[in-house]
mmCIF file of C-alpha atoms in Angstrom:
data_model
loop_
_atom_site.group_PDB
_atom_site.id
_atom_site.type_symbol
_atom_site.label_atom_id
_atom_site.label_comp_id
_atom_site.label_asym_id
_atom_site.label_seq_id
_atom_site.Cartn_x
_atom_site.Cartn_y
_atom_site.Cartn_z
ATOM 1 C CA MET A 1 0.000 0.000 0.000
ATOM 2 C CA ASN A 2 1.179 3.503 -0.669
ATOM 3 C CA GLY A 3 0.682 6.273 1.815
ATOM 4 C CA TYR A 4 0.755 5.691 5.514
ATOM 5 C CA GLY A 5 -0.965 2.325 5.445
ATOM 6 C CA GLY A 6 2.242 0.326 5.118
ATOM 7 C CA GLY A 7 2.577 -2.489 2.627
ATOM 8 C CA SER A 8 5.092 -3.402 -0.015
ATOM 9 C CA TYR A 9 4.152 -1.482 -3.135
ATOM 10 C CA GLY A 10 7.082 0.360 -4.640
ATOM 11 C CA LEU A 11 7.237 3.505 -6.695
ATOM 12 C CA GLY A 12 5.655 3.080 -10.077
ATOM 13 C CA GLU A 13 3.820 -0.126 -9.184
ATOM 14 C CA ARG A 14 0.176 -0.051 -10.127
ATOM 15 C CA ARG A 15 -2.467 -1.539 -7.913
ATOM 16 C CA THR A 16 -5.690 -3.027 -9.178
ATOM 17 C CA LEU A 17 -8.996 -1.406 -8.430
ATOM 18 C CA LYS A 18 -9.753 -4.277 -6.042
ATOM 19 C CA GLU A 19 -6.498 -3.645 -4.138
ATOM 20 C CA GLN A 20 -7.214 0.071 -3.967
ATOM 21 C CA ALA A 21 -10.781 -0.550 -2.778
ATOM 22 C CA GLY A 22 -9.478 -2.895 -0.068
ATOM 23 C CA THR A 23 -7.109 -0.207 1.125
ATOM 24 C CA TYR A 24 -9.885 2.318 1.675
ATOM 25 C CA ALA A 25 -12.797 -0.025 2.463
ATOM 26 C CA LEU A 26 -13.075 0.875 6.149
ATOM 27 C CA LEU A 27 -12.648 4.627 5.691
ATOM 28 C CA PRO A 28 -16.394 5.377 5.166
ATOM 29 C CA LEU A 29 -17.257 3.280 8.223
ATOM 30 C CA ARG A 30 -14.613 5.100 10.271
ATOM 31 C CA ILE A 31 -15.946 8.487 9.208
ATOM 32 C CA PHE A 32 -19.571 7.537 9.852
ATOM 33 C CA LEU A 33 -18.944 6.043 13.291
ATOM 34 C CA GLY A 34 -16.521 8.810 14.279
ATOM 35 C CA VAL A 35 -18.851 11.645 13.304
ATOM 36 C CA THR A 36 -21.870 9.887 14.838
ATOM 37 C CA PHE A 37 -20.159 9.291 18.180
ATOM 38 C CA VAL A 38 -18.705 12.818 18.338
ATOM 39 C CA TYR A 39 -22.172 14.197 17.629
ATOM 40 C CA ALA A 40 -23.807 11.880 20.200
ATOM 41 C CA GLY A 41 -21.288 12.860 22.868
ATOM 42 C CA LEU A 42 -21.614 16.591 22.206
ATOM 43 C CA ASP A 43 -25.397 16.313 22.052
ATOM 44 C CA LYS A 44 -25.474 14.704 25.502
ATOM 45 C CA LEU A 45 -22.941 17.135 26.999
ATOM 46 C CA THR A 46 -24.947 20.143 25.819
ATOM 47 C CA ASP A 47 -28.337 18.775 26.914
ATOM 48 C CA SER A 48 -28.875 19.748 30.551
ATOM 49 C CA ALA A 49 -32.067 17.655 30.673
ATOM 50 C CA PHE A 50 -30.147 14.507 29.695
ATOM 51 C CA LEU A 51 -27.479 15.008 32.354
ATOM 52 C CA SER A 52 -30.047 15.113 35.171
ATOM 53 C CA ALA A 53 -31.079 12.381 37.580
ATOM 54 C CA THR A 54 -34.781 13.102 37.140
ATOM 55 C CA GLY A 55 -37.141 14.724 34.697
ATOM 56 C CA THR A 56 -38.267 14.261 31.135
ATOM 57 C CA GLY A 57 -35.380 13.347 28.840
ATOM 58 C CA SER A 58 -32.972 12.681 31.708
ATOM 59 C CA ILE A 59 -30.546 9.778 31.873
ATOM 60 C CA GLY A 60 -32.040 8.839 35.231
ATOM 61 C CA GLU A 61 -35.553 8.661 33.796
ATOM 62 C CA LEU A 62 -34.302 6.650 30.818
ATOM 63 C CA MET A 63 -32.486 4.155 33.049
ATOM 64 C CA ARG A 64 -35.488 3.741 35.358
ATOM 65 C CA GLY A 65 -37.681 3.198 32.292
ATOM 66 C CA VAL A 66 -35.553 0.368 30.869
ATOM 67 C CA ARG A 67 -34.470 -1.281 34.115
ATOM 68 C CA ASP A 68 -37.028 -4.102 34.171
ATOM 69 C CA SER A 69 -36.802 -4.845 30.442
ATOM 70 C CA SER A 70 -33.009 -4.824 30.134
ATOM 71 C CA ALA A 71 -30.931 -7.967 29.702
ATOM 72 C CA ILE A 72 -28.810 -7.060 32.740
ATOM 73 C CA PRO A 73 -30.840 -5.090 35.309
ATOM 74 C CA ALA A 74 -27.797 -5.008 37.622
ATOM 75 C CA LEU A 75 -25.983 -2.900 34.998
ATOM 76 C CA VAL A 76 -28.856 -0.414 35.044
ATOM 77 C CA ASP A 77 -28.862 -0.434 38.847
ATOM 78 C CA LEU A 78 -25.169 0.478 38.746
ATOM 79 C CA ALA A 79 -25.935 3.423 36.450
ATOM 80 C CA LEU A 80 -28.775 4.514 38.728
ATOM 81 C CA LYS A 81 -26.385 4.894 41.682
ATOM 82 C CA SER A 82 -25.145 8.052 39.983
ATOM 83 C CA PRO A 83 -27.213 8.858 36.882
ATOM 84 C CA GLU A 84 -25.439 12.167 36.268
ATOM 85 C CA GLY A 85 -22.011 10.523 36.531
ATOM 86 C CA PHE A 86 -23.123 7.739 34.209
ATOM 87 C CA GLY A 87 -24.501 10.306 31.755
ATOM 88 C CA TYR A 88 -21.204 12.210 31.737
ATOM 89 C CA ALA A 89 -19.231 8.961 31.386
ATOM 90 C CA ILE A 90 -21.274 7.886 28.363
ATOM 91 C CA ALA A 91 -21.098 11.345 26.757
ATOM 92 C CA ILE A 92 -17.351 11.790 27.284
ATOM 93 C CA GLY A 93 -16.745 8.182 26.244
ATOM 94 C CA GLU A 94 -18.670 8.721 23.003
ATOM 95 C CA LEU A 95 -16.781 11.944 22.320
ATOM 96 C CA LEU A 96 -13.349 10.382 22.903
ATOM 97 C CA VAL A 97 -14.229 7.260 20.904
ATOM 98 C CA GLY A 98 -15.499 9.395 18.036
ATOM 99 C CA LEU A 99 -12.434 11.640 17.971
ATOM 100 C CA GLY A 100 -10.037 8.696 18.228
ATOM 101 C CA THR A 101 -11.840 6.977 15.379
ATOM 102 C CA LEU A 102 -11.921 10.038 13.141
ATOM 103 C CA VAL A 103 -8.227 10.838 13.460
ATOM 104 C CA GLY A 104 -7.157 7.214 13.789
ATOM 105 C CA LEU A 105 -5.271 7.646 17.048
ATOM 106 C CA TRP A 106 -5.274 4.505 19.190
ATOM 107 C CA ALA A 107 -7.951 3.504 16.706
ATOM 108 C CA ARG A 108 -8.359 -0.120 17.797
ATOM 109 C CA LEU A 109 -8.755 0.981 21.410
ATOM 110 C CA ALA A 110 -11.263 3.642 20.326
ATOM 111 C CA ALA A 111 -13.185 1.050 18.301
ATOM 112 C CA LEU A 112 -13.176 -1.315 21.264
ATOM 113 C CA GLY A 113 -14.553 1.514 23.402
ATOM 114 C CA GLY A 114 -17.258 2.148 20.799
ATOM 115 C CA ALA A 115 -18.118 -1.542 20.725
ATOM 116 C CA LEU A 116 -18.349 -1.664 24.527
ATOM 117 C CA ILE A 117 -20.560 1.433 24.649
ATOM 118 C CA SER A 118 -22.805 -0.041 21.955
ATOM 119 C CA LEU A 119 -22.893 -3.412 23.733
ATOM 120 C CA SER A 120 -23.859 -1.840 27.049
ATOM 121 C CA LEU A 121 -26.570 0.257 25.394
ATOM 122 C CA TRP A 122 -27.885 -2.790 23.532
ATOM 123 C CA LEU A 123 -28.059 -4.851 26.719
ATOM 124 C CA THR A 124 -29.848 -2.066 28.586
ATOM 125 C CA VAL A 125 -31.661 0.528 26.470
ATOM 126 C CA SER A 126 -32.294 -1.369 23.204
ATOM 127 C CA TRP A 127 -32.786 -4.855 24.598
ATOM 128 C CA GLN A 128 -36.596 -4.696 24.631
ATOM 129 C CA ALA A 129 -36.839 -3.858 20.914
ATOM 130 C CA THR A 130 -38.887 -6.498 19.120
ATOM 131 C CA PRO A 131 -37.895 -7.775 16.661
ATOM 132 C CA TYR A 132 -34.278 -7.333 17.702
ATOM 133 C CA TYR A 133 -33.282 -5.522 14.506
ATOM 134 C CA TYR A 134 -35.460 -2.551 15.464
ATOM 135 C CA GLY A 135 -32.928 -1.718 18.171
ATOM 136 C CA ASN A 136 -30.215 0.560 16.830
ATOM 137 C CA ASP A 137 -27.372 -0.344 19.199
ATOM 138 C CA LEU A 138 -26.788 -3.886 17.893
ATOM 139 C CA PRO A 139 -25.910 -2.711 14.349
ATOM 140 C CA TYR A 140 -23.518 -0.150 15.869
ATOM 141 C CA LEU A 141 -21.866 -2.927 17.865
ATOM 142 C CA MET A 142 -21.416 -4.973 14.674
ATOM 143 C CA ALA A 143 -20.108 -1.918 12.797
ATOM 144 C CA TRP A 144 -17.366 -1.375 15.378
ATOM 145 C CA LEU A 145 -16.021 -4.924 15.118
ATOM 146 C CA PRO A 146 -14.236 -4.561 11.722
ATOM 147 C CA LEU A 147 -12.432 -1.508 13.085
ATOM 148 C CA VAL A 148 -11.434 -3.419 16.225
ATOM 149 C CA LEU A 149 -10.066 -6.251 14.074
ATOM 150 C CA ALA A 150 -8.459 -4.307 11.220
ATOM 151 C CA GLY A 151 -7.467 -1.008 12.764
ATOM 152 C CA PRO A 152 -7.612 2.310 10.936
ATOM 153 C CA ALA A 153 -5.329 1.654 7.914
ATOM 154 C CA GLU A 154 -5.164 4.724 5.691
ATOM 155 C CA TYR A 155 -5.321 8.364 6.772
ATOM 156 C CA SER A 156 -4.683 7.819 10.456
ATOM 157 C CA PHE A 157 -2.243 8.961 13.092
ATOM 158 C CA ASP A 158 -1.661 5.316 13.977
ATOM 159 C CA ALA A 159 -0.454 4.629 10.420
ATOM 160 C CA ILE A 160 1.791 7.716 10.456
ATOM 161 C CA LEU A 161 3.324 6.653 13.772
ATOM 162 C CA ALA A 162 3.823 3.084 12.514
ATOM 163 C CA SER A 163 5.507 4.398 9.357
ATOM 164 C CA ARG A 164 7.857 6.550 11.430
ATOM 165 C CA ARG A 165 8.712 3.582 13.669
ATOM 166 C CA ARG A 166 9.525 1.437 10.626
ATOM 167 C CA ARG A 167 11.778 4.147 9.159
ATOM 168 C CA SER A 168 13.670 4.620 12.412
ATOM 169 C CA MET A 169 14.515 0.930 12.710
#
């Protein structure tokens, strides 16, 4: 691959369209998930109703509403010990995951964080969706997995750092 993705293509070597597509295949997913999680985090951080323990639209009200229908009620009970803290943790987690994914810095760790956030939301908030594919957190969980497995590849700080490490050896 040319660029910062590594690989063994030399100057003047032509890659097939299939090879080029493989190089950039995860880039749209990275952009979508990164932008979505940055937006979700900022949306929560700027919504005073969400970051409250009680009231319409609050994290506390949401958690109390899904407690009995969640797959793991104990997880919801943990969140209900400090709804505001849990709300901030989710919002900041989404923001950091989104930024890490967009710029490709510690991208596998960011993707793992995104997968864990999506998994926890699926097991709590989206669990009662019937049929299961109506819940939106399960597809997000599945979307994170290729990024966990493959990493960021092209156009990422991780790739730039890896390229610099290879050159210094």
